[in-house]
Amino acid sequence: GAGVSQSPSNKVTEKGKDVELRCDPISGHTALYWYRQSLGQGLEFLIYFQGNSAPDKSGLPSDRFSAERTGGSVSTLTIQRTQQEDSAVYLCASSLASLYSNQPQHFGDGTRLSIL
Amino acid sequence: GIQVEQSPPDLILQEGANSTLRCNFSDSVNNLQWFHQNPWGQLINLFYIPSGTKQNGRLSATTVATERYSLLYISSSQTTDSGVYFCAVDDFNKFYFGSGTKLNVKP
């Protein structure tokens, strides 16, 4: 596809379950970003990948959150033992190069996660 | 981390009016971006502007890095400009977002 693709678009799960969110960036984009937007709140930066590596993981909210990227393409954000406060829209973006360069980010439509 | 403050938090305009949105940040940054999130949640990068002035149609942005602020100007506003405008800065490794300005342009 032409844009950033995220799946699933909606996920409803019970508290305590694990969830995996997927982001498929634009082909050729080396940089990939994950954000979270809770209801009525601003955007919260979670993690950034340059290729397969994430230079700083301190933006992840807790150790229940992990993210990986393989092959310099698809990324997954995993939340273990979900809590109600994890309910949010999780957005992914990609860009041609890193945070160091003047390249715009292209955003997916997000995954709306609801924890019951 | 870097603190990012946006003002005003809410703004209501009549179609055709002009407006200025402000973003203050607390430390030196690598870069600054303005985003628009439309009422359907879609997010678009408006400007990548660490310093200076850029223009794109009815929108323009100015960043004065030495004074740690950026301004987003919207001229001749249209209903399609409604949504939330976010400012974000980065320090090479992480992004820091402001809480946004919610704009409602009325016909």
mmCIF file of N, CA, C and O in Angstrom, chain A residues 63-104:
data_model
loop_
_atom_site.group_PDB
_atom_site.id
_atom_site.type_symbol
_atom_site.label_atom_id
_atom_site.label_comp_id
_atom_site.label_asym_id
_atom_site.label_seq_id
_atom_site.Cartn_x
_atom_site.Cartn_y
_atom_site.Cartn_z
ATOM 1 N N ASP A 63 7.404 -1.539 32.051
ATOM 2 C CA ASP A 63 8.089 -2.725 31.525
ATOM 3 C C ASP A 63 7.105 -3.735 30.932
ATOM 4 O O ASP A 63 7.518 -4.771 30.405
ATOM 5 N N ARG A 64 5.819 -3.428 30.993
ATOM 6 C CA ARG A 64 4.844 -4.292 30.322
ATOM 7 C C ARG A 64 4.820 -4.016 28.808
ATOM 8 O O ARG A 64 4.270 -4.793 28.046
ATOM 9 N N PHE A 65 5.418 -2.901 28.423
ATOM 10 C CA PHE A 65 5.441 -2.503 27.017
ATOM 11 C C PHE A 65 6.788 -2.887 26.398
ATOM 12 O O PHE A 65 7.846 -2.660 26.986
ATOM 13 N N SER A 66 6.709 -3.452 25.211
ATOM 14 C CA SER A 66 7.934 -3.727 24.464
ATOM 15 C C SER A 66 7.651 -3.502 22.984
ATOM 16 O O SER A 66 6.504 -3.573 22.540
ATOM 17 N N ALA A 67 8.694 -3.225 22.251
ATOM 18 C CA ALA A 67 8.533 -3.009 20.810
ATOM 19 C C ALA A 67 9.731 -3.587 20.105
ATOM 20 O O ALA A 67 10.853 -3.566 20.637
ATOM 21 N N GLU A 68 9.479 -4.098 18.930
ATOM 22 C CA GLU A 68 10.576 -4.587 18.119
ATOM 23 C C GLU A 68 10.301 -4.304 16.659
ATOM 24 O O GLU A 68 9.160 -4.075 16.251
ATOM 25 N N ARG A 69 11.371 -4.304 15.926
ATOM 26 C CA ARG A 69 11.273 -4.119 14.482
ATOM 27 C C ARG A 69 12.276 -5.057 13.838
ATOM 28 O O ARG A 69 13.442 -5.098 14.232
ATOM 29 N N THR A 70 11.824 -5.815 12.895
ATOM 30 C CA THR A 70 12.693 -6.780 12.242
ATOM 31 C C THR A 70 12.750 -6.489 10.750
ATOM 32 O O THR A 70 11.756 -6.044 10.147
ATOM 33 N N GLY A 71 13.924 -6.735 10.171
ATOM 34 C CA GLY A 71 14.087 -6.537 8.736
ATOM 35 C C GLY A 71 13.947 -5.099 8.300
ATOM 36 O O GLY A 71 13.764 -4.824 7.111
ATOM 37 N N GLY A 72 14.044 -4.181 9.256
ATOM 38 C CA GLY A 72 13.932 -2.765 8.911
ATOM 39 C C GLY A 72 12.580 -2.384 8.374
ATOM 40 O O GLY A 72 12.417 -1.333 7.736
ATOM 41 N N SER A 73 11.561 -3.208 8.644
ATOM 42 C CA SER A 73 10.244 -2.927 8.094
ATOM 43 C C SER A 73 9.186 -2.977 9.184
ATOM 44 O O SER A 73 9.100 -2.066 9.995
ATOM 45 N N VAL A 74 8.448 -4.067 9.256
ATOM 46 C CA VAL A 74 7.308 -4.159 10.167
ATOM 47 C C VAL A 74 7.754 -4.053 11.625
ATOM 48 O O VAL A 74 8.808 -4.573 12.015
ATOM 49 N N SER A 75 6.933 -3.366 12.400
ATOM 50 C CA SER A 75 7.193 -3.248 13.833
ATOM 51 C C SER A 75 5.978 -3.740 14.605
ATOM 52 O O SER A 75 4.834 -3.595 14.147
ATOM 53 N N THR A 76 6.242 -4.317 15.772
ATOM 54 C CA THR A 76 5.166 -4.714 16.659
ATOM 55 C C THR A 76 5.354 -4.070 18.022
ATOM 56 O O THR A 76 6.479 -3.984 18.537
ATOM 57 N N LEU A 77 4.267 -3.606 18.568
ATOM 58 C CA LEU A 77 4.239 -3.073 19.921
ATOM 59 C C LEU A 77 3.428 -4.057 20.752
ATOM 60 O O LEU A 77 2.267 -4.336 20.425
ATOM 61 N N THR A 78 4.046 -4.586 21.781
ATOM 62 C CA THR A 78 3.392 -5.596 22.609
ATOM 63 C C THR A 78 3.145 -5.038 23.998
ATOM 64 O O THR A 78 4.041 -4.424 24.598
ATOM 65 N N ILE A 79 1.940 -5.233 24.473
ATOM 66 C CA ILE A 79 1.592 -4.835 25.831
ATOM 67 C C ILE A 79 1.200 -6.103 26.578
ATOM 68 O O ILE A 79 0.263 -6.799 26.188
ATOM 69 N N GLN A 80 1.921 -6.381 27.631
ATOM 70 C CA GLN A 80 1.624 -7.568 28.431
ATOM 71 C C GLN A 80 0.758 -7.185 29.629
ATOM 72 O O GLN A 80 0.847 -6.067 30.159
ATOM 73 N N ARG A 81 -0.079 -8.124 30.030
ATOM 74 C CA ARG A 81 -0.907 -7.949 31.251
ATOM 75 C C ARG A 81 -1.582 -6.575 31.218
ATOM 76 O O ARG A 81 -1.404 -5.732 32.111
ATOM 77 N N THR A 82 -2.374 -6.366 30.171
ATOM 78 C CA THR A 82 -2.961 -5.046 29.951
ATOM 79 C C THR A 82 -3.745 -4.544 31.151
ATOM 80 O O THR A 82 -4.381 -5.329 31.887
ATOM 81 N N GLN A 83 -3.707 -3.239 31.326
ATOM 82 C CA GLN A 83 -4.446 -2.532 32.362
ATOM 83 C C GLN A 83 -5.408 -1.556 31.685
ATOM 84 O O GLN A 83 -5.206 -1.164 30.539
ATOM 85 N N GLN A 84 -6.404 -1.118 32.429
ATOM 86 C CA GLN A 84 -7.391 -0.202 31.849
ATOM 87 C C GLN A 84 -6.756 1.103 31.395
ATOM 88 O O GLN A 84 -7.199 1.691 30.407
ATOM 89 N N GLU A 85 -5.726 1.538 32.078
ATOM 90 C CA GLU A 85 -5.084 2.798 31.681
ATOM 91 C C GLU A 85 -4.310 2.676 30.365
ATOM 92 O O GLU A 85 -3.823 3.676 29.837
ATOM 93 N N ASP A 86 -4.201 1.445 29.854
ATOM 94 C CA ASP A 86 -3.550 1.263 28.544
ATOM 95 C C ASP A 86 -4.506 1.596 27.403
ATOM 96 O O ASP A 86 -4.074 1.668 26.237
ATOM 97 N N SER A 87 -5.775 1.775 27.718
ATOM 98 C CA SER A 87 -6.759 2.104 26.676
ATOM 99 C C SER A 87 -6.378 3.424 26.025
ATOM 100 O O SER A 87 -6.191 4.435 26.702
ATOM 101 N N ALA A 88 -6.241 3.405 24.710
ATOM 102 C CA ALA A 88 -5.794 4.590 23.977
ATOM 103 C C ALA A 88 -5.784 4.256 22.496
ATOM 104 O O ALA A 88 -6.014 3.113 22.103
ATOM 105 N N VAL A 89 -5.496 5.271 21.703
ATOM 106 C CA VAL A 89 -5.196 5.036 20.294
ATOM 107 C C VAL A 89 -3.680 5.012 20.156
ATOM 108 O O VAL A 89 -2.991 5.930 20.600
ATOM 109 N N TYR A 90 -3.196 3.955 19.563
ATOM 110 C CA TYR A 90 -1.759 3.799 19.350
ATOM 111 C C TYR A 90 -1.462 4.104 17.882
ATOM 112 O O TYR A 90 -1.964 3.448 16.986
ATOM 113 N N LEU A 91 -0.638 5.129 17.696
ATOM 114 C CA LEU A 91 -0.326 5.591 16.352
ATOM 115 C C LEU A 91 1.091 5.225 15.967
ATOM 116 O O LEU A 91 2.003 5.277 16.792
ATOM 117 N N CYS A 92 1.255 4.896 14.720
ATOM 118 C CA CYS A 92 2.569 4.601 14.180
ATOM 119 C C CYS A 92 2.843 5.571 13.038
ATOM 120 O O CYS A 92 1.919 5.988 12.323
ATOM 121 N N ALA A 93 4.084 5.954 12.888
ATOM 122 C CA ALA A 93 4.478 6.826 11.782
ATOM 123 C C ALA A 93 5.810 6.349 11.225
ATOM 124 O O ALA A 93 6.573 5.661 11.910
ATOM 125 N N SER A 94 6.064 6.698 9.996
ATOM 126 C CA SER A 94 7.375 6.380 9.419
ATOM 127 C C SER A 94 7.879 7.573 8.621
ATOM 128 O O SER A 94 7.103 8.435 8.204
ATOM 129 N N SER A 95 9.189 7.620 8.453
ATOM 130 C CA SER A 95 9.788 8.673 7.642
ATOM 131 C C SER A 95 11.016 8.119 6.933
ATOM 132 O O SER A 95 11.538 7.070 7.306
ATOM 133 N N LEU A 96 11.465 8.872 5.939
ATOM 134 C CA LEU A 96 12.563 8.395 5.100
ATOM 135 C C LEU A 96 13.868 8.236 5.863
ATOM 136 O O LEU A 96 14.693 7.416 5.524
ATOM 137 N N ALA A 97 14.049 9.089 6.857
ATOM 138 C CA ALA A 97 15.335 9.030 7.566
ATOM 139 C C ALA A 97 15.087 9.289 9.035
ATOM 140 O O ALA A 97 13.964 9.238 9.504
ATOM 141 N N SER A 98 16.143 9.587 9.742
ATOM 142 C CA SER A 98 16.069 9.595 11.190
ATOM 143 C C SER A 98 15.591 10.934 11.731
ATOM 144 O O SER A 98 15.300 11.867 11.005
ATOM 145 N N LEU A 99 15.545 11.001 13.059
ATOM 146 C CA LEU A 99 15.199 12.234 13.755
ATOM 147 C C LEU A 99 16.170 13.364 13.401
ATOM 148 O O LEU A 99 15.856 14.519 13.583
ATOM 149 N N TYR A 100 17.322 13.021 12.882
ATOM 150 C CA TYR A 100 18.332 14.028 12.590
ATOM 151 C C TYR A 100 18.037 14.812 11.317
ATOM 152 O O TYR A 100 18.653 15.814 11.049
ATOM 153 N N SER A 101 17.141 14.296 10.528
ATOM 154 C CA SER A 101 16.973 14.894 9.203
ATOM 155 C C SER A 101 15.601 15.519 9.039
ATOM 156 O O SER A 101 14.672 15.266 9.787
ATOM 157 N N ASN A 102 15.488 16.319 8.054
ATOM 158 C CA ASN A 102 14.284 17.091 7.807
ATOM 159 C C ASN A 102 13.328 16.303 6.922
ATOM 160 O O ASN A 102 13.104 16.664 5.772
ATOM 161 N N GLN A 103 12.800 15.230 7.458
ATOM 162 C CA GLN A 103 11.880 14.400 6.688
ATOM 163 C C GLN A 103 10.547 14.309 7.420
ATOM 164 O O GLN A 103 10.516 14.020 8.614
ATOM 165 N N PRO A 104 9.463 14.557 6.710
ATOM 166 C CA PRO A 104 8.163 14.514 7.381
ATOM 167 C C PRO A 104 7.776 13.098 7.756
ATOM 168 O O PRO A 104 8.180 12.125 7.097
#
